[in-house]
Coordinates of C-alpha atoms (C1' of nucleotides) in Angstrom, one line a residue:
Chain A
X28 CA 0.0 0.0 0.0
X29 CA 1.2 3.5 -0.9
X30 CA 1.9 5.8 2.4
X31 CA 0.6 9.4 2.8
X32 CA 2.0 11.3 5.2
X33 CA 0.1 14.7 6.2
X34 CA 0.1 17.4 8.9
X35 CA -1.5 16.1 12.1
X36 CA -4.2 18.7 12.2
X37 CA -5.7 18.2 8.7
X38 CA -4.9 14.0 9.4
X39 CA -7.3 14.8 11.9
X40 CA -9.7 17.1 10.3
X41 CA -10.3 14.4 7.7
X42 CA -11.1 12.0 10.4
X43 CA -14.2 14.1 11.7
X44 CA -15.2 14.9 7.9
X45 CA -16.0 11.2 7.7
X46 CA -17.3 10.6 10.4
X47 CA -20.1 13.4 10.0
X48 CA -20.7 12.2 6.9
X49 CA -20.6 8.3 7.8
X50 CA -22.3 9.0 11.5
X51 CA -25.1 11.1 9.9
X52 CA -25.5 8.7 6.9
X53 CA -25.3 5.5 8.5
X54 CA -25.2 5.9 12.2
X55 CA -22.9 5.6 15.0
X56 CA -23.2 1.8 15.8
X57 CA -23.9 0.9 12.2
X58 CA -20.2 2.5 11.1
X59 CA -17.5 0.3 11.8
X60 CA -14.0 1.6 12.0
X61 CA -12.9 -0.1 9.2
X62 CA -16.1 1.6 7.3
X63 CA -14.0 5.1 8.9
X64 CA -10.7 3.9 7.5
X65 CA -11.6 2.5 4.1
X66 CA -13.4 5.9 3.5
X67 CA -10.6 7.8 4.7
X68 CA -7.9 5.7 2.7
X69 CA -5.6 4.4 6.2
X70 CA -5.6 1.6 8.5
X71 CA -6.3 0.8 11.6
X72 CA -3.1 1.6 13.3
X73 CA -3.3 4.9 11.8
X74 CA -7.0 5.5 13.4
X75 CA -5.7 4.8 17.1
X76 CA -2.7 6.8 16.6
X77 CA -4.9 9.8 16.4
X78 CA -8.3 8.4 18.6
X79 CA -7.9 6.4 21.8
X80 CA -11.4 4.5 20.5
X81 CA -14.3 5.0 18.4
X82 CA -16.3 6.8 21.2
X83 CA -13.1 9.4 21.6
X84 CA -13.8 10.0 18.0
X85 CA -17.5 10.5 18.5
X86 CA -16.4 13.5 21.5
X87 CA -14.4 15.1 19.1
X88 CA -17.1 15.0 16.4
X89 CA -19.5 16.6 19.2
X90 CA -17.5 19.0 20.3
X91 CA -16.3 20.2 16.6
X92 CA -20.3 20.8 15.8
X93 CA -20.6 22.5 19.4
X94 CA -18.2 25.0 18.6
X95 CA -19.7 25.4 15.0
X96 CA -22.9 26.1 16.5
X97 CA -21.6 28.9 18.8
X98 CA -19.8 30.7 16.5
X99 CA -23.0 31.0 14.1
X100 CA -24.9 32.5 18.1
X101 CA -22.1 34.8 19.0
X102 CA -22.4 37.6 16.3
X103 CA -26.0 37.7 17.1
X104 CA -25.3 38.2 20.9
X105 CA -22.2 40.9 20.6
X106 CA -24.2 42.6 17.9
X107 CA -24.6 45.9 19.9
X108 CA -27.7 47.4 17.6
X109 CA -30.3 44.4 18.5
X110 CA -32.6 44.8 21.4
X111 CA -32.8 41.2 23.4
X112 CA -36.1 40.5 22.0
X113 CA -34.9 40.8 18.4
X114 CA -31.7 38.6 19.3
X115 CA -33.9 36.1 21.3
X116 CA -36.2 35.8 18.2
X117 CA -33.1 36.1 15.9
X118 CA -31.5 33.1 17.2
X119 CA -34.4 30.7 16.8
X120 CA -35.2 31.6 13.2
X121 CA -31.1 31.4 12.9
X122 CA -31.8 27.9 13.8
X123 CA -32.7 26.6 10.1
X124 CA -30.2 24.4 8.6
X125 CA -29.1 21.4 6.3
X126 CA -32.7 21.4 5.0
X127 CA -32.5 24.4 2.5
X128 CA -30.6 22.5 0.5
X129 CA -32.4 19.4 -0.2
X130 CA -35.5 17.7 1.3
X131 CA -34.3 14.4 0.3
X132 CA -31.1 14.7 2.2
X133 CA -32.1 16.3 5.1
X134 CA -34.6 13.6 5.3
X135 CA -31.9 10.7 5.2
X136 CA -30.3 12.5 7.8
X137 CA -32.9 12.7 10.2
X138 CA -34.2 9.5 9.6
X139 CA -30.8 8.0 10.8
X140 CA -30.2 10.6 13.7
X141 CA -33.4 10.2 15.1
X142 CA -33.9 6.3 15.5
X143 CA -32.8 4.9 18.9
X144 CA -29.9 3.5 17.8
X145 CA -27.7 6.9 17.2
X146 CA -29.7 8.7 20.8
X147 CA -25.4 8.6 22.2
X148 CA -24.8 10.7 19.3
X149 CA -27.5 13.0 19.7
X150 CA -27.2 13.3 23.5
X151 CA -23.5 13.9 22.8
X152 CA -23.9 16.6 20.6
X153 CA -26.7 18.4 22.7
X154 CA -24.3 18.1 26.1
X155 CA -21.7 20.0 24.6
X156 CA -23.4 22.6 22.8
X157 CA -26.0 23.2 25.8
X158 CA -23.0 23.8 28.1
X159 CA -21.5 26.3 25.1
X160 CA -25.1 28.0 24.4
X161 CA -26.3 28.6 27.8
X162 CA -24.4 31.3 28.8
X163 CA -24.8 33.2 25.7
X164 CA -28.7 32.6 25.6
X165 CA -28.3 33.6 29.0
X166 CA -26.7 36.9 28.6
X167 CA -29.4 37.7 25.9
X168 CA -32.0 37.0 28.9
X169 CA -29.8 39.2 30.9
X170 CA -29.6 41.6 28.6
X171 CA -34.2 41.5 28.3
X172 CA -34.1 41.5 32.2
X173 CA -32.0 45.1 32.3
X174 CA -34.4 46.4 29.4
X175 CA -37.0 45.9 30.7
X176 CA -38.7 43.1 28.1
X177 CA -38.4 39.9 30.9
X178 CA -38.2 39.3 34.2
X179 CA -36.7 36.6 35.4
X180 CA -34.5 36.2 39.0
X181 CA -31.6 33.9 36.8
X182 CA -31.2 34.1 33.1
X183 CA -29.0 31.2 32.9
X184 CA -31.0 28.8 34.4
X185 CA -34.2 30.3 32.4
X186 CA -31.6 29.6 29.3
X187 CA -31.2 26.5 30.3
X188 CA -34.5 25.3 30.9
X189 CA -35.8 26.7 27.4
X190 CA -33.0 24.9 25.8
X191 CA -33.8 21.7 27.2
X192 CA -37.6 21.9 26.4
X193 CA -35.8 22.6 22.8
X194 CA -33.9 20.0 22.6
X195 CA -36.8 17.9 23.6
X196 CA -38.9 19.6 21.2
X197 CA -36.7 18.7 18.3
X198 CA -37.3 15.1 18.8
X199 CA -40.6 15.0 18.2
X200 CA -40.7 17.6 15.8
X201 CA -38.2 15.4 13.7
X202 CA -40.4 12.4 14.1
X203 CA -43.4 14.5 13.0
X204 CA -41.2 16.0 9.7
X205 CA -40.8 11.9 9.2
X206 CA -44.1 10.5 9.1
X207 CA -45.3 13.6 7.1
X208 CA -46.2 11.2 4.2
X209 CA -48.1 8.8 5.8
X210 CA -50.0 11.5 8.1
X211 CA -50.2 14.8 6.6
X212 CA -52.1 16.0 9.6
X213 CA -48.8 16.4 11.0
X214 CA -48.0 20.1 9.6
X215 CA -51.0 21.2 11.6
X216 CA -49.4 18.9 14.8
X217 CA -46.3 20.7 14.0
X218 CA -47.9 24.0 14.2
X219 CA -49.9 23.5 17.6
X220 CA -46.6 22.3 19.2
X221 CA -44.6 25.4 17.9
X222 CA -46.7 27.3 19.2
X223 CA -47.2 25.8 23.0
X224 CA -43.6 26.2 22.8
X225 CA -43.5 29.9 22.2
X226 CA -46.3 30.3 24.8
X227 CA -44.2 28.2 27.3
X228 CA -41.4 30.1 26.6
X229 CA -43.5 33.8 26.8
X230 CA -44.6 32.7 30.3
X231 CA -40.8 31.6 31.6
X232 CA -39.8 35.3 30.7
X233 CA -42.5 36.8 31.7
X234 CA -42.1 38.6 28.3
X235 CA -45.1 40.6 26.7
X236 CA -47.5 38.4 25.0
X237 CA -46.8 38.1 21.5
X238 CA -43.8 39.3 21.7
X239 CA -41.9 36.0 20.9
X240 CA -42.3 35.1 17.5
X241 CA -40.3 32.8 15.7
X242 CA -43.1 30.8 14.5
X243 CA -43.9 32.7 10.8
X244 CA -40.3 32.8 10.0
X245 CA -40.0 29.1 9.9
X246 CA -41.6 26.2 7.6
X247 CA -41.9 23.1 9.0
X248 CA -38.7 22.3 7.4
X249 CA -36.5 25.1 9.2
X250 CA -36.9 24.4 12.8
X251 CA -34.6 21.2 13.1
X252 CA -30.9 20.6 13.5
Chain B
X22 CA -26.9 -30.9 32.3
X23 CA -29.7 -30.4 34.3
X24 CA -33.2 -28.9 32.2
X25 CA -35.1 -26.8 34.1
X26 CA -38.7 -26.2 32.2
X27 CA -41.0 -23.2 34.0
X28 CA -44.0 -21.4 32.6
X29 CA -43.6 -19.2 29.8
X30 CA -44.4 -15.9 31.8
X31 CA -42.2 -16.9 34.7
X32 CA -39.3 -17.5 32.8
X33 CA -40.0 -14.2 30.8
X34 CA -40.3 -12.0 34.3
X35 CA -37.1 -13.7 35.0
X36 CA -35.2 -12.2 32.4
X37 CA -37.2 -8.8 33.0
X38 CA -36.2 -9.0 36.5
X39 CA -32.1 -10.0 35.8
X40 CA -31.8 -7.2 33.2
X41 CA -33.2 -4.8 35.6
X42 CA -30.9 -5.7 37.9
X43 CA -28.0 -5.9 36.0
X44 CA -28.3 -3.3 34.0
X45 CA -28.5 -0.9 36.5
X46 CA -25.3 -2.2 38.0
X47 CA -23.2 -2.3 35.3
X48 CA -25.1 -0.5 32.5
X49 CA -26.6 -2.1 29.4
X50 CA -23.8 -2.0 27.0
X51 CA -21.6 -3.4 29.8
X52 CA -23.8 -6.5 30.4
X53 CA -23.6 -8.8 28.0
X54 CA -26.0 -11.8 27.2
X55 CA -23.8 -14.1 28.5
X56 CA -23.6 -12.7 31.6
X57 CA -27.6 -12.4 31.6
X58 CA -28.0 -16.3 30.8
X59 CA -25.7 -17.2 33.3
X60 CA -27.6 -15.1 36.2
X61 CA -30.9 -16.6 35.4
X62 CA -29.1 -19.8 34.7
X63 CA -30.1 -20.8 31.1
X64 CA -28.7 -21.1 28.0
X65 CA -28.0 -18.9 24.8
X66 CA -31.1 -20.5 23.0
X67 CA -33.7 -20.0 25.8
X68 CA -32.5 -16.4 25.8
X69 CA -33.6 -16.2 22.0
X70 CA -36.8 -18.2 22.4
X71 CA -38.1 -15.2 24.7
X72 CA -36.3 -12.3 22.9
X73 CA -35.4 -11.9 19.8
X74 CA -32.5 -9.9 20.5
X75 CA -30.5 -8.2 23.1
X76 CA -32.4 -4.8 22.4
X77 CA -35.9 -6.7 22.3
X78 CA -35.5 -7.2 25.9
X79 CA -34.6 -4.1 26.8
X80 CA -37.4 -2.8 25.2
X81 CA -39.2 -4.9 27.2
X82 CA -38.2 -3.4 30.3
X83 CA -38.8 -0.1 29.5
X84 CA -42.3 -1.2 29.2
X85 CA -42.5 -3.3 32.4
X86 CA -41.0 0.3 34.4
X87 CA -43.0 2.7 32.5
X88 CA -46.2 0.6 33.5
X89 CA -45.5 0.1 36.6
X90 CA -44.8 3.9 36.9
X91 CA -47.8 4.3 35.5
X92 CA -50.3 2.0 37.8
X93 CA -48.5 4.6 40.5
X94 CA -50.1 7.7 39.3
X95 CA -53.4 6.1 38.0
X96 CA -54.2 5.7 42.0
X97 CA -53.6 9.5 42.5
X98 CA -55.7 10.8 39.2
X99 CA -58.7 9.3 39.5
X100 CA -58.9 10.0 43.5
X101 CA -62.1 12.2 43.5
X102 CA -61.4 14.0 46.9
X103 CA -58.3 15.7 45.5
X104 CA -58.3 19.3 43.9
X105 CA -56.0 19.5 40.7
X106 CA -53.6 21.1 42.8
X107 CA -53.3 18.4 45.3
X108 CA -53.0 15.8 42.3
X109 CA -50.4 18.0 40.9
X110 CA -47.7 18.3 43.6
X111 CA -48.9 14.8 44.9
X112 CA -47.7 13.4 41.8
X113 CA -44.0 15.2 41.7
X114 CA -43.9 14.8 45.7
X115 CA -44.4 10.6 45.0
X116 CA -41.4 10.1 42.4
X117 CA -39.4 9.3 45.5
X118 CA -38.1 6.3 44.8
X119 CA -35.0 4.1 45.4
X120 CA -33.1 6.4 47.5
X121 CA -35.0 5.6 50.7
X122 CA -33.4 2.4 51.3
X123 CA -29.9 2.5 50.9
X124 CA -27.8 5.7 49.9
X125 CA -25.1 4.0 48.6
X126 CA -26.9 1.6 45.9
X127 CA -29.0 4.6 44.6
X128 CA -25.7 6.2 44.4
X129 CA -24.4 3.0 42.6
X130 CA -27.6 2.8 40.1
X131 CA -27.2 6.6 39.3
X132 CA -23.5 6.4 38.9
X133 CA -24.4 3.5 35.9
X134 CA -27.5 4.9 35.0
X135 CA -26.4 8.3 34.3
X136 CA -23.1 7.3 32.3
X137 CA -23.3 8.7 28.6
X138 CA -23.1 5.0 27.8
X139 CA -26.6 4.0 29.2
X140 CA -28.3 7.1 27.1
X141 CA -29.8 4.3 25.4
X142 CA -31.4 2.5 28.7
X143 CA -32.6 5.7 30.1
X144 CA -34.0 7.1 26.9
X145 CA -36.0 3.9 26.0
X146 CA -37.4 4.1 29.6
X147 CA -38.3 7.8 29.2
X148 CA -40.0 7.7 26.4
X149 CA -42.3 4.8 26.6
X150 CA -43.0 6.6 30.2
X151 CA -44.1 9.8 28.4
X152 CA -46.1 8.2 26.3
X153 CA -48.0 6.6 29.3
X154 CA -48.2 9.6 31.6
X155 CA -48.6 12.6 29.4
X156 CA -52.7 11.8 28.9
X157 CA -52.5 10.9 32.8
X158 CA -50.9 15.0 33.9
X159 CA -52.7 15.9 31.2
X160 CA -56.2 15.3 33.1
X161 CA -54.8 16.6 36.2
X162 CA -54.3 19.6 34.1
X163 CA -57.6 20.0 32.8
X164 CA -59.4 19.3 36.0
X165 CA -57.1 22.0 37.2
X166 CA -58.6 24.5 34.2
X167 CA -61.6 23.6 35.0
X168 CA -61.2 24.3 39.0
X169 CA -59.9 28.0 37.6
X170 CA -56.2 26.8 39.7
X171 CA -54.9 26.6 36.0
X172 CA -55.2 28.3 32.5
X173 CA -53.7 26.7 29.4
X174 CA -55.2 26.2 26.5
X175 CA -54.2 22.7 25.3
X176 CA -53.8 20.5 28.7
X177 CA -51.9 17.2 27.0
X178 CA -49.4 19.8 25.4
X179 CA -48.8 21.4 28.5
X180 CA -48.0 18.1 30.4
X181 CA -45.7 17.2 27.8
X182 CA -43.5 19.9 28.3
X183 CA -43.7 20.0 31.9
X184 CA -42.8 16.4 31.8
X185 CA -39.6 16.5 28.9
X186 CA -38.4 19.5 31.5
X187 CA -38.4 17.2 34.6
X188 CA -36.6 14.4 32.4
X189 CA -34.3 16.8 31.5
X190 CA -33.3 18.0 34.9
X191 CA -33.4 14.7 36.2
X192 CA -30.2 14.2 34.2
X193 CA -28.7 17.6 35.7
X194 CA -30.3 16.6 39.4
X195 CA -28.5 13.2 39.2
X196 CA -25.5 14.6 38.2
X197 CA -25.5 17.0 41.1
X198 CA -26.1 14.2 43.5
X199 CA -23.2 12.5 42.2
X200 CA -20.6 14.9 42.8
X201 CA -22.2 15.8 46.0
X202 CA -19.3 14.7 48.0
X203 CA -16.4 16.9 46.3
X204 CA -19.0 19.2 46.1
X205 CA -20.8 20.4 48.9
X206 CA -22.4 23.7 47.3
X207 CA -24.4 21.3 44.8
X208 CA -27.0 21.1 47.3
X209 CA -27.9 24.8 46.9
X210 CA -27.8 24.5 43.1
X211 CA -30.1 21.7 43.2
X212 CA -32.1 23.6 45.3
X213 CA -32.2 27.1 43.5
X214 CA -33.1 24.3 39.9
X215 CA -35.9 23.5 41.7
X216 CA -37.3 26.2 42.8
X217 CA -36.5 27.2 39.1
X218 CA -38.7 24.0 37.6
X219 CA -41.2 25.0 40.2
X220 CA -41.1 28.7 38.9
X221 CA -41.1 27.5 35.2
X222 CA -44.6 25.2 36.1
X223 CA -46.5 28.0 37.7
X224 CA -45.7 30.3 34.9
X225 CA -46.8 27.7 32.1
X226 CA -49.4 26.7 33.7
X227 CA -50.2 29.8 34.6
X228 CA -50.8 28.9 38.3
X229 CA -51.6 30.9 41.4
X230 CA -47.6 32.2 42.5
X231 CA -46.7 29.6 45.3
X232 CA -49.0 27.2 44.8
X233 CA -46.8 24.6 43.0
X234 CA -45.3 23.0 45.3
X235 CA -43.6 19.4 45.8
X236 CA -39.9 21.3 46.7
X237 CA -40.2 21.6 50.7
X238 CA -41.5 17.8 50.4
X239 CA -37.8 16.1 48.9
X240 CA -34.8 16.7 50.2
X241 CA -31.9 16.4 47.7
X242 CA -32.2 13.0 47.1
X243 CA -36.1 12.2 46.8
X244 CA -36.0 13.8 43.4
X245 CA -34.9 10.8 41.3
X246 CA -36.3 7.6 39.7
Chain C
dC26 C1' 26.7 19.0 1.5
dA27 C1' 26.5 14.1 2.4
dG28 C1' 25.5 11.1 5.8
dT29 C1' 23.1 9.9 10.1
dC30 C1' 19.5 10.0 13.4
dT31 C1' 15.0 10.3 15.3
dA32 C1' 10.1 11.7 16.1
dG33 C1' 6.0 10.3 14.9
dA34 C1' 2.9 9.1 11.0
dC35 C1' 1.6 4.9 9.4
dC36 C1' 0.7 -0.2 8.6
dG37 C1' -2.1 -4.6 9.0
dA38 C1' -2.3 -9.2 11.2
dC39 C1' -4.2 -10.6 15.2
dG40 C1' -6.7 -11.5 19.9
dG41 C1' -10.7 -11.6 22.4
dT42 C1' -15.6 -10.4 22.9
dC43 C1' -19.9 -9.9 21.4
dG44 C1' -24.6 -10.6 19.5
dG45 C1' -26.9 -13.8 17.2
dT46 C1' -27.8 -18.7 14.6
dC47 C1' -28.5 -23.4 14.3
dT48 C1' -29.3 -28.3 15.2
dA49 C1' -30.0 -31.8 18.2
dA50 C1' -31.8 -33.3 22.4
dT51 C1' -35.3 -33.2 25.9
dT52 C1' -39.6 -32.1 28.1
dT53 C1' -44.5 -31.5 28.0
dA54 C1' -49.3 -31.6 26.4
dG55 C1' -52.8 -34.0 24.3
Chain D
dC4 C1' -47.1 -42.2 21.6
dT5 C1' -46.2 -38.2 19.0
dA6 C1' -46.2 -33.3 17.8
dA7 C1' -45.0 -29.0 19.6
dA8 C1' -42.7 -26.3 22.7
dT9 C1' -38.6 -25.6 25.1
dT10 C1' -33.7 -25.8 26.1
dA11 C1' -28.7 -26.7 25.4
dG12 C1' -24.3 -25.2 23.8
dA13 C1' -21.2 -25.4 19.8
dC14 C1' -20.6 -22.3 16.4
dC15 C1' -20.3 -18.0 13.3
dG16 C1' -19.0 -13.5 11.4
dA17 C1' -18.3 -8.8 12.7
dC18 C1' -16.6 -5.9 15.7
dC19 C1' -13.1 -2.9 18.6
dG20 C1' -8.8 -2.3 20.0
dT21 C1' -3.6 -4.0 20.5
dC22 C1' 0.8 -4.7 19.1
dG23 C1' 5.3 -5.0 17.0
dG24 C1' 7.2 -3.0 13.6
dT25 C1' 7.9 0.1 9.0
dC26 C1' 8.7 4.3 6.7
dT27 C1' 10.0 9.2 5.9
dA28 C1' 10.7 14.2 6.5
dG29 C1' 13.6 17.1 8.4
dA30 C1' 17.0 18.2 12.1
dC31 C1' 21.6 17.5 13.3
dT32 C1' 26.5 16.4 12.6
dG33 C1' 31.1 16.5 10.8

DNA sequence: CAGTCTAGACCGACGGTCGGTCTAATTTAG
DNA sequence: CTAAATTAGACCGACCGTCGGTCTAGACTG
């Protein structure tokens, strides 16, 4: 076999490009190593030289997106001209993502992230970016509290909260997008639960009725990942 | 060897009752079927005469817990003497569970239980749970509307969230308990999340202020399973 | 500048474990 | 007595992770 050598960094930057691709296509338990290798053209000693195991790779992965995920929040948060409201309902509608590009794909993709199989993936992913996210949701909160907009006695735990109940949220909601064929009644499902969620959310701030409105900007396509 | 023959649903419970146990001591990834056919003293083939795989009968537990959960509640709901509000923190205020015999084993369960590796366990258990218990809040909830203690529009929806929330800060609540010994100021963080998921209730629900309580009833470690 | 040395990227056969299958033997019901 | 249900355990392929060892770019030496 022919030998590449390459810099560590990008060694290992191709490493987590397969495994998004692999993890999202195929699932975390249903990709094999030596799926990871073949795709990435080394062996097997070359995998462990840069991972300790196959779940070190998957912590990488999670953090990688994590990080991703804050960048896209933070210049919304330091953007000095938005009022917390706008950032607050900035940030959700922010949220749309792989699905723009194609319905098919995005649908291939949920379909494998959401069975039960790949939940370590999921709940990996959502750790790490919950701990990253909080505190900037919570300075937005922060920022609503001091303006007047909500009232709340601790932002970050408020963040936190609506994050989880977002998190949750998404699960169904994927599940929902997924059975759309077969149950059409769905987009009005979809709608209803969209809505309790910005009520809940209205109530947790205390913020004026209405006043939270990410609902119009999305489709039922835009809300996940 | 020796052939031990036993009614179908004995032998089944067995198996239910062996996973349970070993899975919360050494997580479900971590317990093999070997190990499981050796505890209930069988072999590999009467393990796949019951199951049809390793996941089959975890599924299977989830379903034994959730109902069992469930026949829990039922009592409390369809008491006629109690006001919503009663039902409501009656039902938060009885999820004490393990913890009241033995600190150390419910510290042994969580310690498994709450390991990134048994997402799959917990979230099999959760959900099946939800799926039981949601209509069961949910008439709490409307009794409550009805009483004028509550005002929501959708009751189920309501009881959905309230219930992904406490799921999710089970998770965080467990965690806290863990550390609890290198970390003594977890107890007032466990107590301000409460008072936080207690806050969070009353607002969605739109409750009279104070009048959710189950917090003064637990101490840090009534909270869990 | 030619020769040497070394860090560390890379290789792939291999061990041990696991979930799951299969056939034969035994027990039980009718 | 016999058909169906149940149980035993040898067996299988796939998997993760280990290990001893190879190869090469670039630093160092004389």
């Amino acid at each position: 076999m022919i030998r590449i050598s390459k810099d560590y960094d990008v060694r290992k930057q191709e490493f987590l490009d397969a495994a998004q691709k692999l993890f999202y296509e195929q699932g975390y338990d249903q990709t094999s190593v030596n799926t990871i290798i073949d795709y990435v053209g080394v062996s097997k000693g070359t995998f462990y030289h840069y991972f300790k195991s196959k779940e070190d790779l998957l912590d990488a992965l999670a953090e990688r997106v994590a990080r991703q995920r804050l960048e896209q929040l933070h210049s919304i948060v330091e953007d000095r001209k938005l009022s917390a409201l706008e950032k607050f309902n900035g940030y959700f509608a922010g949220s749309r993502g792989l699905i723009e590009k194609s319905e098919d794909i995005a649908k291939a993709v949920l379909r494998v992230m959401y069975e039960d199989e790949n939940i370590l993936l999921r709940h990996k992913a959502r750790v790490r970016s919950m701990e990253l996210v909080v505190p900037e949701l919570g300075k937005i909160i922060a920022q609503g509290v001091q303006e007047g907009t909500f009232n709340v006695p601790y932002p970050e735990r408020t963040a936190e909260m609506i994050l989880m109940l977002g998190g949750e949220l998404k699960d169904i909601y994927a599940r929902l997008f997924l059975e759309l064929d077969e149950k059409p009644e769905n987009i009005s499902l979809a709608k209803q639960l969209i809505d309790q969620y910005e009520d809940a959310i209205t109530r947790m701030l205390a913020a004026p009725e209405g006043s939270i409105r990410f609902h119009e900007q999305l489709n039922l396509r835009d809300f996940l990942v």
